[in-house]
Coordinates of N, CA and C and ligand atoms in Angstrom, one line a residue:
M1 N -41.6 71.4 -23.8 CA -42.1 70.5 -22.9 C -42.9 71.1 -22.0
S2 N -43.6 70.2 -22.0 CA -44.9 71.1 -20.6 C -44.3 70.1 -19.2
Q3 N -44.8 71.5 -18.3 CA -44.0 71.4 -17.4 C -44.9 70.3 -16.1
S4 N -46.3 70.6 -16.5 CA -47.3 69.8 -15.5 C -47.2 68.3 -15.6
R5 N -46.0 68.2 -16.5 CA -46.3 66.4 -16.7 C -46.5 65.5 -15.3
T6 N -46.9 64.4 -15.1 CA -46.8 63.6 -14.0 C -46.1 62.2 -14.1
F7 N -44.3 62.2 -13.6 CA -43.6 61.3 -13.9 C -44.4 60.1 -13.0
R8 N -44.3 58.7 -13.3 CA -44.3 57.9 -12.3 C -43.4 57.0 -12.6
I9 N -43.1 56.4 -11.4 CA -42.0 55.0 -11.6 C -42.7 53.5 -11.3
A10 N -42.0 53.0 -12.1 CA -42.7 51.3 -12.6 C -41.6 50.5 -12.1
P11 N -41.4 50.2 -11.1 CA -40.2 49.1 -10.7 C -40.7 47.8 -11.5
S12 N -39.8 47.3 -11.9 CA -40.0 46.1 -12.6 C -39.8 44.6 -11.9
I13 N -40.3 43.8 -11.5 CA -40.3 42.6 -10.9 C -39.3 41.9 -11.5
L14 N -39.0 42.0 -12.5 CA -38.0 41.0 -12.9 C -37.0 40.6 -12.7
S15 N -36.4 42.4 -11.9 CA -35.5 41.7 -10.9 C -35.5 41.8 -9.4
A16 N -37.0 41.5 -9.1 CA -37.3 40.8 -7.7 C -36.8 40.0 -6.8
D17 N -36.6 39.4 -5.7 CA -36.7 38.1 -5.6 C -38.1 37.3 -5.3
F18 N -38.2 37.0 -6.3 CA -39.6 35.7 -6.6 C -39.9 35.3 -5.2
A19 N -38.6 34.9 -4.9 CA -39.3 33.8 -3.0 C -40.1 34.7 -2.3
R20 N -39.7 36.0 -2.3 CA -40.5 36.7 -1.3 C -40.9 38.1 -2.3
L21 N -42.0 37.3 -3.3 CA -42.7 38.4 -4.5 C -43.6 39.1 -3.7
G22 N -44.2 38.9 -2.9 CA -45.7 39.6 -2.2 C -44.7 40.6 -1.3
E23 N -43.7 40.4 -0.3 CA -43.2 41.3 0.6 C -42.5 42.3 -0.4
E24 N -41.8 42.2 -1.5 CA -41.3 42.6 -2.4 C -42.0 43.9 -3.3
V25 N -43.5 43.4 -3.5 CA -44.2 44.7 -4.4 C -44.1 45.0 -3.0
R26 N -44.9 45.2 -2.0 CA -45.5 45.8 -0.7 C -44.8 46.6 -0.4
N27 N -42.8 46.5 -0.3 CA -42.1 47.0 -0.2 C -41.9 48.6 -0.7
V28 N -41.9 48.2 -2.1 CA -41.8 48.9 -3.2 C -43.1 49.7 -3.4
E29 N -44.3 49.6 -3.3 CA -45.2 50.6 -3.0 C -45.1 51.2 -1.9
A30 N -44.6 51.0 -0.5 CA -44.3 51.9 0.1 C -43.1 52.1 0.1
A31 N -42.5 52.2 -0.8 CA -40.8 53.0 -0.7 C -41.8 53.9 -2.2
G32 N -42.7 54.3 -2.6 CA -43.4 55.3 -3.6 C -43.7 55.3 -4.7
A33 N -43.9 53.9 -5.4 CA -43.5 53.1 -6.2 C -45.3 54.1 -7.2
D34 N -45.2 54.0 -8.1 CA -46.8 54.3 -8.8 C -47.4 53.1 -9.5
L35 N -46.3 52.1 -9.9 CA -47.2 50.9 -11.0 C -46.3 49.8 -10.6
I36 N -46.7 48.8 -10.8 CA -45.6 47.4 -10.6 C -45.7 47.2 -12.2
H37 N -44.5 47.0 -12.4 CA -44.3 46.4 -14.0 C -43.9 45.3 -13.8
F38 N -44.6 44.5 -15.0 CA -44.5 43.1 -14.5 C -44.3 42.6 -16.2
D39 N -43.0 41.5 -16.0 CA -42.9 41.6 -17.5 C -42.9 40.0 -17.8
V40 N -43.5 39.6 -18.7 CA -44.3 38.5 -18.9 C -43.4 37.9 -20.2
M41 N -42.8 36.9 -20.5 CA -41.7 36.3 -21.5 C -42.2 35.1 -21.6
D42 N -42.4 34.8 -22.9 CA -42.8 33.0 -23.3 C -41.6 32.2 -23.8
N43 N -40.6 32.4 -23.6 CA -39.4 31.5 -24.7 C -39.8 31.6 -25.7
H44 N -40.6 32.4 -26.3 CA -40.6 32.1 -28.2 C -40.4 33.4 -28.4
Y45 N -41.4 34.8 -28.3 CA -41.4 36.2 -28.9 C -40.0 36.5 -27.8
V46 N -39.7 35.9 -26.5 CA -38.3 36.5 -26.2 C -37.7 35.4 -25.8
P47 N -36.2 35.4 -25.7 CA -35.7 34.3 -25.3 C -35.5 34.2 -23.6
N48 N -36.7 34.4 -23.2 CA -37.0 34.1 -21.8 C -38.2 33.5 -21.2
L49 N -38.2 33.3 -19.8 CA -39.4 32.3 -19.7 C -39.5 33.2 -18.1
T50 N -40.8 34.1 -17.9 CA -41.0 34.0 -16.8 C -41.9 33.7 -16.0
I51 N -43.2 34.8 -16.0 CA -44.1 34.8 -15.4 C -45.8 34.9 -15.8
G52 N -46.7 34.7 -15.4 CA -48.1 34.7 -15.7 C -49.0 34.9 -15.1
P53 N -50.5 34.6 -15.2 CA -52.0 35.2 -14.9 C -52.1 34.5 -13.4
M54 N -51.2 33.7 -13.2 CA -51.3 33.1 -11.6 C -50.7 34.0 -10.9
V55 N -49.3 34.3 -11.1 CA -48.4 35.4 -10.1 C -49.2 36.9 -10.2
C56 N -49.4 37.2 -11.5 CA -50.4 38.5 -10.8 C -51.5 38.5 -10.1
Q57 N -52.2 37.3 -10.0 CA -53.6 37.2 -9.4 C -52.6 37.1 -7.8
A58 N -51.7 36.3 -7.7 CA -50.9 36.1 -6.6 C -50.8 37.7 -5.7
I59 N -50.4 38.5 -6.2 CA -49.5 39.6 -6.1 C -51.2 40.4 -6.1
R60 N -51.8 40.6 -6.3 CA -52.7 41.7 -6.4 C -53.4 42.0 -5.3
P61 N -53.4 41.3 -4.4 CA -53.9 41.7 -2.9 C -53.0 42.6 -2.1
H62 N -51.6 42.3 -2.9 CA -51.1 43.0 -1.7 C -50.2 44.5 -1.9
V63 N -50.7 44.5 -2.8 CA -50.9 46.5 -3.1 C -51.8 47.1 -3.9
Q64 N -52.2 48.3 -3.9 CA -53.0 49.3 -4.0 C -53.1 49.6 -5.9
I65 N -51.5 50.0 -5.7 CA -51.2 50.4 -7.2 C -51.7 49.9 -8.5
P66 N -51.5 50.4 -9.7 CA -52.1 49.4 -11.0 C -50.8 48.5 -11.1
I67 N -51.5 47.8 -11.4 CA -49.8 46.5 -12.2 C -50.2 46.7 -13.9
D68 N -49.1 46.7 -14.0 CA -48.7 47.3 -15.8 C -48.1 45.8 -16.3
V69 N -48.9 45.2 -16.8 CA -48.4 44.1 -17.4 C -47.9 44.1 -19.0
H70 N -46.8 44.0 -19.1 CA -46.1 44.2 -20.5 C -45.9 42.4 -21.0
L71 N -46.2 42.3 -21.9 CA -46.2 41.2 -22.7 C -45.6 41.0 -23.6
M72 N -44.5 39.9 -23.0 CA -43.6 39.7 -24.3 C -43.6 38.2 -24.6
V73 N -45.2 38.3 -25.6 CA -45.4 36.3 -25.8 C -46.0 36.3 -27.1
K74 N -46.0 35.4 -27.8 CA -47.0 35.3 -29.1 C -47.5 34.1 -29.1
P75 N -48.5 34.6 -29.8 CA -49.5 35.4 -29.7 C -50.2 36.2 -28.6
V76 N -50.8 37.2 -28.5 CA -51.2 37.4 -27.3 C -52.9 37.4 -27.2
D77 N -53.6 37.4 -27.7 CA -54.9 37.4 -27.4 C -55.4 36.4 -26.8
R78 N -55.1 35.4 -26.4 CA -55.0 34.0 -25.8 C -55.2 34.5 -24.3
I79 N -54.1 35.0 -23.3 CA -53.7 35.5 -22.8 C -54.3 36.5 -22.2
I80 N -54.5 37.8 -23.1 CA -55.5 38.9 -22.1 C -56.5 38.7 -21.0
P81 N -57.5 37.7 -21.9 CA -58.4 38.4 -20.4 C -57.5 37.5 -19.3
D82 N -57.0 36.5 -19.4 CA -56.7 35.9 -18.3 C -55.6 37.3 -17.4
F83 N -55.1 37.7 -18.0 CA -54.7 38.6 -17.5 C -55.4 40.0 -16.3
A84 N -56.4 40.1 -17.6 CA -57.4 41.2 -16.8 C -58.3 40.3 -15.6
K85 N -58.7 39.5 -15.8 CA -59.6 38.3 -14.6 C -58.2 38.0 -13.4
A86 N -57.1 38.4 -13.5 CA -56.0 38.1 -12.9 C -55.6 39.5 -11.7
G87 N -56.7 40.8 -12.7 CA -56.1 41.9 -12.0 C -55.4 43.0 -12.6
A88 N -54.9 42.6 -14.1 CA -54.0 43.6 -14.5 C -54.7 44.8 -14.3
N89 N -54.2 45.8 -14.3 CA -54.2 47.3 -15.1 C -54.2 48.0 -16.2
Y90 N -53.0 47.8 -16.3 CA -52.3 47.9 -17.8 C -51.8 46.8 -18.8
I91 N -52.2 46.6 -19.5 CA -51.9 45.3 -20.4 C -51.3 46.0 -22.0
S92 N -49.3 45.5 -21.7 CA -49.2 46.2 -23.4 C -48.6 45.0 -23.9
F93 N -48.8 45.0 -25.3 CA -47.9 44.0 -26.1 C -47.4 44.4 -27.4
H94 N -46.5 43.7 -27.9 CA -45.4 44.0 -29.3 C -46.2 43.7 -30.6
P95 N -46.2 44.7 -30.8 CA -47.1 44.7 -32.4 C -46.7 43.8 -33.2
E96 N -45.6 43.0 -33.1 CA -44.9 41.8 -34.2 C -45.9 40.7 -33.7
A97 N -46.3 40.6 -32.5 CA -46.8 39.7 -31.8 C -47.8 39.1 -32.2
T98 N -48.9 40.1 -32.7 CA -50.5 39.5 -33.0 C -50.3 40.2 -34.8
E99 N -51.6 39.3 -35.1 CA -51.8 39.6 -36.5 C -52.8 40.5 -36.3
H100 N -53.3 41.0 -35.7 CA -54.4 42.3 -35.6 C -54.4 43.4 -35.1
L101 N -54.0 44.2 -34.7 CA -53.2 45.2 -34.4 C -54.2 45.9 -33.3
D102 N -55.5 46.1 -33.8 CA -56.7 46.8 -33.8 C -57.3 45.9 -32.8
R103 N -57.1 44.8 -33.1 CA -58.6 43.5 -32.5 C -57.5 43.3 -31.6
S104 N -56.7 43.2 -31.1 CA -55.8 43.1 -29.5 C -55.7 43.9 -28.7
L105 N -55.9 45.5 -29.8 CA -55.9 46.4 -28.7 C -57.3 46.4 -28.0
Q106 N -58.4 46.4 -28.9 CA -59.7 46.1 -28.3 C -60.2 45.6 -27.6
L107 N -59.4 43.9 -28.1 CA -59.6 42.8 -26.5 C -59.1 43.1 -25.2
I108 N -57.9 44.4 -25.2 CA -57.7 44.7 -23.7 C -58.7 45.3 -23.0
R109 N -59.0 46.3 -24.0 CA -60.2 47.6 -23.5 C -61.5 47.1 -23.3
D110 N -62.0 46.0 -24.1 CA -63.2 45.3 -23.5 C -62.9 44.4 -22.9
N111 N -61.7 44.2 -22.3 CA -61.7 43.5 -20.8 C -61.7 44.4 -19.9
G112 N -61.5 45.6 -19.8 CA -61.5 47.0 -18.8 C -60.4 46.9 -18.3
C113 N -59.0 46.6 -19.2 CA -57.9 47.2 -19.3 C -57.8 48.4 -20.1
K114 N -56.3 49.5 -19.3 CA -55.7 50.1 -20.5 C -54.8 49.2 -21.0
A115 N -55.0 49.9 -22.6 CA -54.1 49.1 -23.2 C -53.0 49.8 -23.8
G116 N -51.4 48.9 -23.8 CA -50.5 49.9 -24.5 C -50.0 49.1 -25.7
L117 N -48.9 49.6 -26.4 CA -48.4 48.8 -27.4 C -46.8 49.3 -27.1
A118 N -45.7 48.2 -27.1 CA -44.7 48.4 -27.0 C -43.6 47.8 -28.6
F119 N -42.9 49.5 -28.0 CA -41.7 49.4 -29.3 C -40.4 48.9 -29.4
N120 N -39.8 47.4 -29.7 CA -38.2 47.5 -30.0 C -37.6 48.4 -30.1
P121 N -36.6 48.6 -29.4 CA -35.5 49.6 -30.1 C -35.4 49.3 -32.0
G122 N -35.8 48.9 -32.5 CA -35.4 48.5 -33.9 C -36.9 48.4 -34.7
T123 N -37.7 48.5 -34.0 CA -39.5 48.3 -34.4 C -40.0 49.9 -35.0
S124 N -40.6 50.0 -36.3 CA -40.9 51.3 -36.9 C -42.4 51.6 -35.9
L125 N -42.1 53.5 -36.0 CA -43.4 53.6 -35.1 C -44.3 53.7 -35.8
H126 N -44.5 53.3 -37.4 CA -45.8 53.3 -38.1 C -47.3 52.9 -37.8
Y127 N -46.4 51.5 -37.0 CA -47.1 50.6 -36.0 C -48.5 51.5 -35.2
L128 N -48.0 52.8 -35.4 CA -49.0 53.7 -34.3 C -49.9 54.1 -35.4
E129 N -50.3 54.3 -36.4 CA -50.4 55.5 -37.5 C -52.1 55.6 -37.4
H130 N -53.2 54.4 -37.1 CA -54.1 53.8 -37.3 C -54.7 53.4 -36.2
V131 N -53.9 53.8 -34.8 CA -54.1 52.8 -33.5 C -54.3 54.1 -32.2
M132 N -54.1 55.1 -32.5 CA -53.8 56.0 -31.1 C -55.0 56.3 -30.5
D133 N -56.1 55.8 -31.3 CA -57.3 56.5 -30.4 C -57.3 55.3 -29.9
K134 N -57.4 53.8 -29.7 CA -56.8 52.9 -29.0 C -56.3 52.8 -27.6
L135 N -54.9 53.9 -27.7 CA -54.1 53.6 -26.8 C -54.0 54.4 -25.5
D136 N -53.5 53.9 -24.5 CA -52.8 54.6 -23.3 C -52.4 54.5 -22.9
L137 N -51.3 53.7 -23.3 CA -49.6 53.8 -23.0 C -49.3 53.4 -24.1
I138 N -48.0 54.1 -24.6 CA -46.9 53.4 -25.7 C -45.6 53.3 -25.0
L139 N -45.0 51.9 -24.6 CA -43.9 52.1 -24.2 C -42.8 51.1 -25.0
L140 N -42.1 52.7 -25.1 CA -40.9 52.3 -25.6 C -39.1 51.6 -25.3
M141 N -39.1 50.2 -25.7 CA -38.0 49.4 -25.3 C -36.7 50.3 -25.2
S142 N -36.1 50.6 -24.3 CA -34.4 50.7 -24.7 C -33.6 50.1 -24.9
V143 N -33.7 48.8 -24.5 CA -33.1 47.3 -24.4 C -33.5 46.6 -25.3
N144 N -33.0 45.8 -26.0 CA -34.1 44.7 -26.6 C -34.4 43.6 -25.5
P145 N -35.6 43.0 -25.3 CA -36.3 42.6 -24.5 C -36.0 41.1 -24.0
G146 N -36.0 41.1 -22.8 CA -35.5 39.8 -22.5 C -35.4 39.4 -21.3
F147 N -34.6 40.4 -20.9 CA -34.0 40.2 -19.4 C -33.5 41.7 -19.1
G148 N -33.4 41.9 -17.8 CA -33.2 43.3 -16.5 C -31.7 43.2 -16.9
G149 N -31.3 44.3 -16.1 CA -29.9 44.7 -16.5 C -29.2 45.3 -17.2
Q150 N -29.1 45.4 -18.6 CA -29.2 45.7 -20.2 C -28.6 47.2 -19.5
S151 N -27.8 47.6 -20.5 CA -27.7 49.0 -20.6 C -28.4 49.8 -21.8
F152 N -29.1 50.8 -21.6 CA -30.0 52.1 -22.3 C -29.4 52.0 -23.5
I153 N -30.1 52.2 -24.4 CA -29.4 52.1 -26.1 C -29.6 53.6 -26.0
P154 N -29.1 54.5 -26.2 CA -28.9 56.2 -26.8 C -30.0 56.4 -27.9
H155 N -29.9 55.9 -28.3 CA -30.7 56.0 -30.0 C -32.3 56.3 -29.6
T156 N -32.9 55.5 -27.9 CA -34.2 55.6 -28.3 C -34.6 57.4 -27.7
L157 N -33.3 58.2 -27.4 CA -34.2 59.4 -27.1 C -34.4 59.9 -27.8
K158 N -33.9 60.0 -29.4 CA -35.0 60.6 -30.6 C -36.1 59.8 -31.1
K159 N -36.5 58.4 -30.7 CA -37.8 58.1 -31.0 C -38.8 58.5 -29.7
I160 N -38.1 58.6 -28.2 CA -38.9 59.2 -27.0 C -39.5 60.8 -27.9
A161 N -38.9 61.4 -28.4 CA -38.8 62.9 -28.7 C -40.1 62.9 -29.4
E162 N -39.9 61.7 -30.9 CA -40.8 61.6 -31.9 C -41.7 61.3 -31.1
V163 N -42.0 60.5 -30.6 CA -43.3 59.9 -29.8 C -43.9 60.8 -29.2
R164 N -43.4 61.8 -27.8 CA -43.7 62.6 -27.7 C -44.6 63.4 -28.0
K165 N -44.2 63.9 -29.6 CA -44.6 65.0 -30.7 C -46.1 64.2 -31.3
L166 N -46.3 63.5 -31.6 CA -47.7 62.4 -31.8 C -48.1 62.2 -31.0
I167 N -48.2 62.0 -29.6 CA -48.8 62.2 -28.5 C -49.4 63.1 -28.3
D168 N -48.8 64.4 -28.0 CA -49.4 65.7 -28.1 C -50.1 66.4 -29.0
A169 N -50.0 65.6 -30.5 CA -50.9 66.4 -31.4 C -51.8 65.5 -31.2
S170 N -52.2 64.0 -30.8 CA -53.3 63.7 -30.7 C -54.1 64.1 -29.8
G171 N -53.7 65.2 -28.5 CA -54.6 65.7 -27.8 C -55.3 64.4 -26.8
R172 N -54.3 63.3 -26.9 CA -55.1 62.2 -26.0 C -54.1 62.2 -25.0
D173 N -54.5 61.4 -23.7 CA -54.1 61.4 -22.5 C -53.3 59.8 -22.3
I174 N -52.4 59.9 -22.9 CA -51.7 58.4 -23.4 C -50.2 58.7 -22.4
L175 N -50.2 58.0 -21.5 CA -48.4 57.5 -21.5 C -47.3 57.3 -22.3
L176 N -46.1 57.8 -21.8 CA -45.3 57.4 -22.8 C -44.1 56.7 -21.3
Q177 N -43.9 55.6 -21.7 CA -43.4 54.6 -21.0 C -41.7 54.0 -21.6
V178 N -40.8 54.2 -20.9 CA -39.5 53.8 -21.6 C -39.4 52.8 -21.0
D179 N -38.6 51.5 -20.9 CA -38.4 50.6 -20.2 C -36.9 49.9 -20.9
G180 N -36.3 49.8 -19.6 CA -34.5 49.2 -20.5 C -33.4 50.2 -20.0
G181 N -32.9 49.9 -18.7 CA -31.3 50.2 -18.3 C -31.8 52.2 -18.0
V182 N -33.2 52.0 -16.9 CA -33.3 53.3 -16.6 C -32.4 53.6 -15.1
K183 N -31.9 54.4 -15.0 CA -30.9 54.3 -13.8 C -31.4 56.0 -13.2
T184 N -30.6 56.0 -12.2 CA -31.3 57.6 -11.5 C -30.2 58.5 -11.6
D185 N -29.1 57.9 -12.9 CA -28.1 58.9 -13.5 C -28.5 58.9 -15.1
N186 N -29.4 58.4 -15.4 CA -29.6 58.9 -16.7 C -31.3 59.7 -16.6
I187 N -32.3 59.2 -15.6 CA -33.7 59.3 -16.0 C -34.2 60.7 -16.0
A188 N -32.9 61.4 -15.8 CA -33.9 63.2 -16.3 C -33.6 63.5 -17.7
E189 N -32.6 62.8 -18.5 CA -32.2 63.0 -19.5 C -33.7 62.2 -20.5
I190 N -33.6 61.0 -20.1 CA -35.1 60.4 -20.8 C -36.3 61.2 -20.3
A191 N -36.5 62.0 -19.7 CA -37.7 63.1 -19.3 C -37.2 64.2 -19.8
Q192 N -36.2 64.3 -19.9 CA -36.2 65.6 -21.1 C -37.0 65.0 -22.5
A193 N -36.2 64.1 -22.8 CA -36.5 64.0 -24.3 C -38.2 63.3 -24.2
G194 N -38.8 63.2 -23.3 CA -39.9 63.8 -23.3 C -41.1 62.3 -22.5
A195 N -40.6 61.2 -22.3 CA -41.3 60.3 -21.3 C -41.5 60.6 -20.2
D196 N -42.7 60.2 -19.2 CA -43.6 60.6 -18.1 C -43.4 59.0 -17.6
T197 N -43.3 57.9 -18.1 CA -42.9 56.7 -16.8 C -41.7 55.8 -17.0
F198 N -41.5 55.4 -16.1 CA -40.2 54.9 -16.2 C -40.0 53.5 -15.6
V199 N -39.6 52.6 -16.2 CA -39.4 51.6 -15.9 C -38.0 51.6 -15.1
A200 N -37.9 50.9 -14.3 CA -36.8 50.2 -13.9 C -36.8 49.1 -12.7
G201 N -35.9 48.5 -13.1 CA -35.9 46.9 -12.4 C -34.6 46.3 -11.8
S202 N -33.4 46.6 -12.2 CA -32.1 46.0 -11.5 C -31.5 47.8 -10.9
A203 N -32.0 48.7 -11.3 CA -31.8 49.9 -10.5 C -32.4 50.1 -9.0
I204 N -33.6 49.1 -9.2 CA -34.5 49.5 -7.3 C -34.1 47.6 -6.9
F205 N -34.5 46.7 -7.4 CA -34.6 45.7 -6.7 C -32.9 45.0 -6.3
G206 N -33.4 44.7 -5.1 CA -31.6 43.6 -5.3 C -31.2 45.4 -4.2
K207 N -31.5 46.3 -4.1 CA -30.9 47.0 -3.5 C -31.4 47.6 -2.0
P208 N -30.1 47.8 -1.0 CA -30.9 48.3 0.1 C -31.9 48.5 0.6
D209 N -32.3 50.3 -0.3 CA -32.9 51.0 0.0 C -34.2 51.6 -1.4
Y210 N -35.1 51.0 -1.1 CA -36.4 50.8 -2.6 C -36.4 52.5 -2.6
A211 N -37.0 53.3 -1.2 CA -37.3 54.7 -1.2 C -36.1 55.3 -1.1
G212 N -35.2 55.4 -0.9 CA -33.7 56.4 -1.3 C -33.7 56.5 -2.4
I213 N -33.4 55.1 -3.7 CA -34.4 55.2 -4.9 C -34.4 56.0 -5.6
I214 N -36.0 55.7 -5.3 CA -37.2 56.3 -5.9 C -37.1 57.5 -5.1
A215 N -36.8 58.0 -4.2 CA -36.5 59.5 -4.0 C -35.7 60.6 -4.7
G216 N -34.5 59.5 -4.8 CA -33.2 60.3 -5.7 C -33.9 60.2 -7.2
M217 N -34.8 59.3 -8.1 CA -35.4 59.5 -9.0 C -35.6 60.8 -9.2
R218 N -36.9 60.8 -8.6 CA -37.7 62.1 -8.3 C -37.0 63.2 -8.0
R219 N -36.2 63.2 -7.3 CA -35.3 64.3 -7.3 C -34.5 65.0 -8.8
E220 N -34.1 63.8 -9.3 CA -33.7 64.0 -10.7 C -34.8 64.4 -11.8
L221 N -35.8 63.8 -11.9 CA -36.8 64.5 -12.5 C -37.3 66.1 -11.9
A222 N -37.3 66.3 -10.9 CA -38.1 67.8 -10.4 C -36.9 68.7 -11.3
S223 N -36.1 68.4 -11.7 CA -35.1 69.1 -12.2 C -35.7 69.5 -13.7
V224 N -36.0 68.5 -14.2 CA -36.6 68.8 -15.9 C -37.5 69.9 -16.3
K225 N -37.9 70.0 -17.6 CA -38.7 71.5 -17.5 C -39.4 70.6 -18.5
Ligands
5SP301 O1 -38.9 44.1 -20.2 C1 -38.1 44.4 -20.0 C2 -37.0 43.3 -20.2 O2 -37.5 42.6 -21.6 C3 -38.1 45.1 -18.8 O3 -39.1 45.9 -17.8 C4 -36.4 44.9 -17.5 O4 -37.1 44.3 -16.4 C5 -36.2 46.3 -17.1 O5 -35.1 46.1 -16.2 P1 -33.9 46.8 -15.9 O6 -33.2 47.3 -18.1 O7 -34.4 48.0 -15.5 O8 -33.0 46.2 -15.4
FE2_302 FE1 -40.9 45.5 -18.7

């Protein structure tokens, strides 16, 4: 495993206090977050309903760091330009949610954003086969999508290692993001398997000391070879 990997921490605002969202994202940036993870759910692709481009646009002026939009919606194409206009930097979607994988990835890039593909715990990695050259991020879900606060599914570690090999073989600069059940006490193991970008919602938001938690995660990551 490369020792020069840059680790990124992406707090998921799904667990933030929505009544104080501007303050929450400012606080988490000040606490050392690298990305704001923005979970979009449509009550169709997943059984929950959250936030859309208007909320992305509303928080954009509150932070300097990139906004990483995780689309859990079906279909995806119509909403991609709206998020790009709203200030998203990364946009990821699930392959099952589009009829035309390559077209949707290209649409994200044509709208000036970095493109990501998101895999549920039970989704095959075969979708990667012909699109690696259009990817900036691969998101591996370590819980089934729809809710924060679930437990990390251990089988994901094997999948992370497989994707790490594919990314290294591609020679491309693709982030390997893990999303779901990431905590201070398992982040090192997840990094050891090959992840470099860590989404954490309930481990950070709602806790009294965001900076302390992010610093604790970075201490754990510092031990990873
Ligand atoms: O996309 C999702 C859930 O579908 C995630 O981004 C969760 O919001 C992560 O929450 P925790 O598991 O860290 O509480
Ligand atoms: Fe997410």
